[in-house]
Amino acid sequence: MTRKQKRLTLIGFAGLVLAVAVGLVLFALNDRITFFTSPTDLAQGKVKPGTRLRLGGLVEDGSIKRGDGTVVRFRVTDGVNAVPVTYTGILPDLFREGQGTVAEGMIGADGEFKADTVLAKHDENYMPKEVADALKQSGHWQEEAAKATPKK
Amino acid sequence: MIVEVGHFALVLALALALVQSVVPIWGAVRGDARAMALAGPISGGQFLFVAISFAALTWAHVVSDFSVVNVFENSHSTKPMIYKISGVWGNHEGSMLLWVAILALFGALVAWFGRNLPRTLRANVLGVQAWVAVAFYLFVLLTSNPFARFAEPPMEGRDLNPLLQDFGLAVHPPLLYLGYVGFSIAFSFAAAALIEGRIDAAWARWVRPWTLAAWVFLTLGIAMGSYWAYYELGWGGWWFWDPVENASLLPWLAGTALLHSAIVMEKRDGLKIWTILLAILAFSLSLLGTFLVRSGVLTSVHAFATDPARGVFILGILMLFVGGSLTLFAARAATLTKGGLFAPISREGSLVFNNLFLTAATATVFIGTLYPLALEAVTGGKISVGAPFFDMTFGPLMVPLLIALPVGPFLAWKRGDIAAVAQRLAVVLVLSIAATLVTWAIRGHAVLPALGVGLATWLMLGSLAEIAFRIKLFSQPAGALRRAVGLPRSAWGTMLGHFGVGVMLLGIVAESAWKIEQVLVMKPGDHVRIERFDVAFERSVPNSGPNWDEVIARFRVSDGTSNPPVIMEPSKRSYRTRSMPTTETAIETWGLFSQLYLAIGEAQGDGVAMRIYWKPLVLLIWIGTLIMSIGGVVSLTDRRLRVGAPTPRKAAAMALPAAAE
């Protein structure tokens, strides 16, 4: 091989790898991502049943009902609309009524959201950003009551 | 008083760093030996002052001085001592202080070990190192001061996030930072080379050990974080493709590529410009990781506090250094002489192959991590990019890399003979295919896991085969032991590193394909069968610790043989100060590598919701990364790489092929 051929082989191969990587990324971005929605988006029928989504909001007070075994039902609200959710499994440690949560799954034709993953916050002050934004939008955001922090 | 000394020492360190960022480089330009020599003592002094500062904060945490805001927010008088100490870096301010302390440590080490570096190179490297230091001292002092005090001190602190009160998380941040910050050395060397417009094989010989050390720490840090997530979060997963995890994986991938391209530069004087670019890239991605995790852009257990000023400041640092170094690169890269060419099938070719796939994989992780942030900033749309995306992009790019991995070390420099390599690896290939078929036959005719086991076998046996051929284990077994002893340490390091990849892959394949999960509600007296185990719930027992109360669920587990049953006690803990519950899992290892994993959820009536996992060979995932790290350490002890001590004979031998180009 001449110098030029060697260089061309290298550049050609690099281009090929790059093209494959770009193709994979474009395909995956089309197909393998989940959109974040609020209960209001769902109520307005913006989402087709059977699409994978993340639903964020507050767990409605008094809405947690346990079924057989580890089945649990609750409602996720953004203050305007609420969506019933069913989930089978163990809820995260910090999942509580009145607190923020993100449920991942699909909305059924009956309007019930079937979650396969439920996330809560990592510590008691943390609120998922998407949830905070959704609450701000619906006007239900309350700045945390001034914490009992001594003056500096 | 001690706290104020710590604060003042940090200001002094900033002052020294300011001097160090100007004087040595000015000396290098002017050829002033005294100005250049100043860099050494100053970087030593800088480290001394930062160490004093760090010690002062640690002291405040140890004695629970709640008049310090940082201690009040992250500590409690009843917290165990080990977490009082680890609490120093279990929060934003303290962890940034650790960041600069490690940066100063690395600077001092370069000054110390680099005494026989070319004078101008040493001055420039330490100068650039000081630029980074100045930026981060300013960040700590202006936006994240850990030494702030209250006018009216409170009596008791708020305690540390219970999830962080764990041994794994006590050592995870220091290891990770040693890795992140270690890449600053490669960066400083790259910038110095660009400033001087000169770079040679000696440069690569200098950079490689620092990169290797940083890579070892980063590997261990990531593995530690992953194991922590596995046993502490109670979800049984070990990698979630969470943006904060990706933030540490990005510099690791770029660093791994750098490690390999630097070999070509050192041995063959080739890929110079590319290696410089990778050095800049690895540290830029470390800075990006710091930005993502520390700015509050991402919300996670790592985002202790979200303060927009901090985010903007780190973004400024990020843009300054990435933009500045890339501009310098664009301006000066063309002045670097190009190395010799090589045939596509050659050792160089295989290392280029490695670099292409590693950087392409880095790019996909980069896009998957940042695309949601960019999309939200531009259109306001919110999406989540998780495991399905990375399985689709990162996964396929890793496959060709792993298939080619055992072949690379067999190829000769300049021009390799693929037929000869195929002949040598034929037995390994046959064994790997056999492993695939056997797995397929005995494990329910699943194709993908069988191929995964075959690939893991190929990696493990392939790396062993390279050593076997080098010491002529089978052709002349008589002198094999003597030859094994005489083999350079770096050859053993390569073997261990690559072998570890195979071990890790085997663990990943077994865990993903054959794990068994059961979620159920159990009452005292209930039994459940999972795999070959009988798990019996005996009773719940209350218990309490220094700063928490818990309910332990007692299980008796027998493995279906005559072995005595094992007691497993997962618990639900509640930390008093933050009234925050955590899940403490119970994990029992069977047959060396497989684990039975119990985690309990909330109580339901007189029963308890729980998760039981059977995780076959799961420990291999972390044992594999450990073997990779050991490979790195063994390679570091190679005489050739021992910092500053290349023997004249070897240095001459290395200069010869370069001269022949």
Coordinates of C-alpha atoms in Angstrom, one line a residue, chain A residues 1 3 6-7 9-10 13-14 17 21 24-25 27-29 32-36 54 66 69-70 87 89-91 93-94 96 119 122-124 126-127 129-130 133 147-152, chain B residues 72 150-152 154 158 161 163 299-301 341-342 344 352-353 356-357 364 371 376 382-385 388-389 392-393 396 519-521 572 578-583 601-602 604 609-611:
Chain A
M1 CA 0.0 0.0 0.0
R3 CA 1.2 6.2 1.9
K6 CA -2.9 3.8 4.0
R7 CA -4.2 7.2 4.9
T9 CA -8.1 3.4 4.4
L10 CA -7.8 4.9 7.9
F13 CA -12.8 3.3 8.3
A14 CA -13.1 6.2 10.7
V17 CA -17.5 3.9 12.4
A21 CA -22.5 5.7 15.5
L24 CA -27.5 4.3 15.9
V25 CA -28.0 7.5 17.8
F27 CA -32.5 5.6 15.5
A28 CA -32.4 5.4 19.3
L29 CA -33.4 9.0 19.7
R32 CA -35.8 4.7 22.7
I33 CA -36.6 7.8 24.6
T34 CA -39.5 8.5 26.9
F35 CA -41.4 11.8 27.1
F36 CA -42.3 13.5 30.3
R54 CA -43.0 9.4 32.4
R66 CA -53.3 -1.4 48.5
G69 CA -50.0 -8.8 47.3
T70 CA -47.9 -5.9 46.2
Y87 CA -48.1 -0.3 40.2
G89 CA -43.9 -3.8 43.3
I90 CA -42.2 -2.1 46.2
L91 CA -42.5 1.7 46.4
D93 CA -38.5 4.6 50.7
L94 CA -39.5 8.2 50.3
R96 CA -45.5 9.5 50.4
L119 CA -39.4 7.0 41.5
H122 CA -33.4 11.0 47.1
D123 CA -33.8 13.1 50.3
E124 CA -36.5 14.9 52.0
Y126 CA -35.5 17.1 46.9
M127 CA -38.2 17.4 44.3
K129 CA -37.2 19.0 38.5
E130 CA -39.9 18.0 36.1
D133 CA -41.7 22.7 36.8
K147 CA -36.5 26.5 56.9
A148 CA -35.5 26.6 60.6
T149 CA -32.0 27.8 59.6
P150 CA -30.3 30.1 62.1
K151 CA -29.3 33.5 60.8
K152 CA -25.8 33.8 59.4
Chain B
F72 CA -24.5 22.3 61.0
F150 CA -23.3 31.5 62.1
A151 CA -23.6 34.6 64.3
E152 CA -25.8 32.6 66.7
P154 CA -27.3 26.3 66.8
R158 CA -29.1 18.5 60.6
N161 CA -28.2 12.4 54.2
L163 CA -27.9 7.3 52.1
T299 CA -31.1 16.5 40.4
S300 CA -29.8 13.4 42.2
V301 CA -28.3 12.3 45.4
L341 CA 2.6 5.7 8.8
F342 CA 1.6 2.1 9.4
P344 CA -4.0 -0.9 8.6
V352 CA -6.5 3.2 16.3
F353 CA -9.4 0.7 16.0
L356 CA -12.2 4.9 17.1
F357 CA -14.7 2.7 18.9
T364 CA -23.0 8.4 22.1
Y371 CA -29.5 15.8 24.7
E376 CA -35.2 21.4 27.4
K382 CA -38.9 17.2 28.5
I383 CA -37.6 13.7 27.7
S384 CA -35.8 11.0 29.6
V385 CA -33.0 9.0 28.0
P388 CA -33.0 1.5 26.2
F389 CA -31.1 4.3 24.4
M392 CA -29.1 0.5 21.4
T393 CA -26.1 2.8 20.9
P396 CA -23.4 -2.3 19.5
V519 CA -41.7 -9.3 44.6
L520 CA -44.2 -10.5 47.2
V521 CA -45.7 -9.9 50.6
K572 CA -35.9 -0.8 57.3
R578 CA -34.1 13.7 59.1
S579 CA -36.9 11.2 59.8
M580 CA -35.9 9.6 56.6
P581 CA -36.3 5.9 56.0
T582 CA -33.6 3.8 54.2
T583 CA -33.6 0.2 53.1
G601 CA -40.4 -2.5 51.7
E602 CA -43.2 -1.1 53.7
Q604 CA -48.5 -4.4 55.1
A609 CA -43.5 -6.4 51.1
M610 CA -40.2 -7.6 49.9
R611 CA -37.9 -8.2 47.0

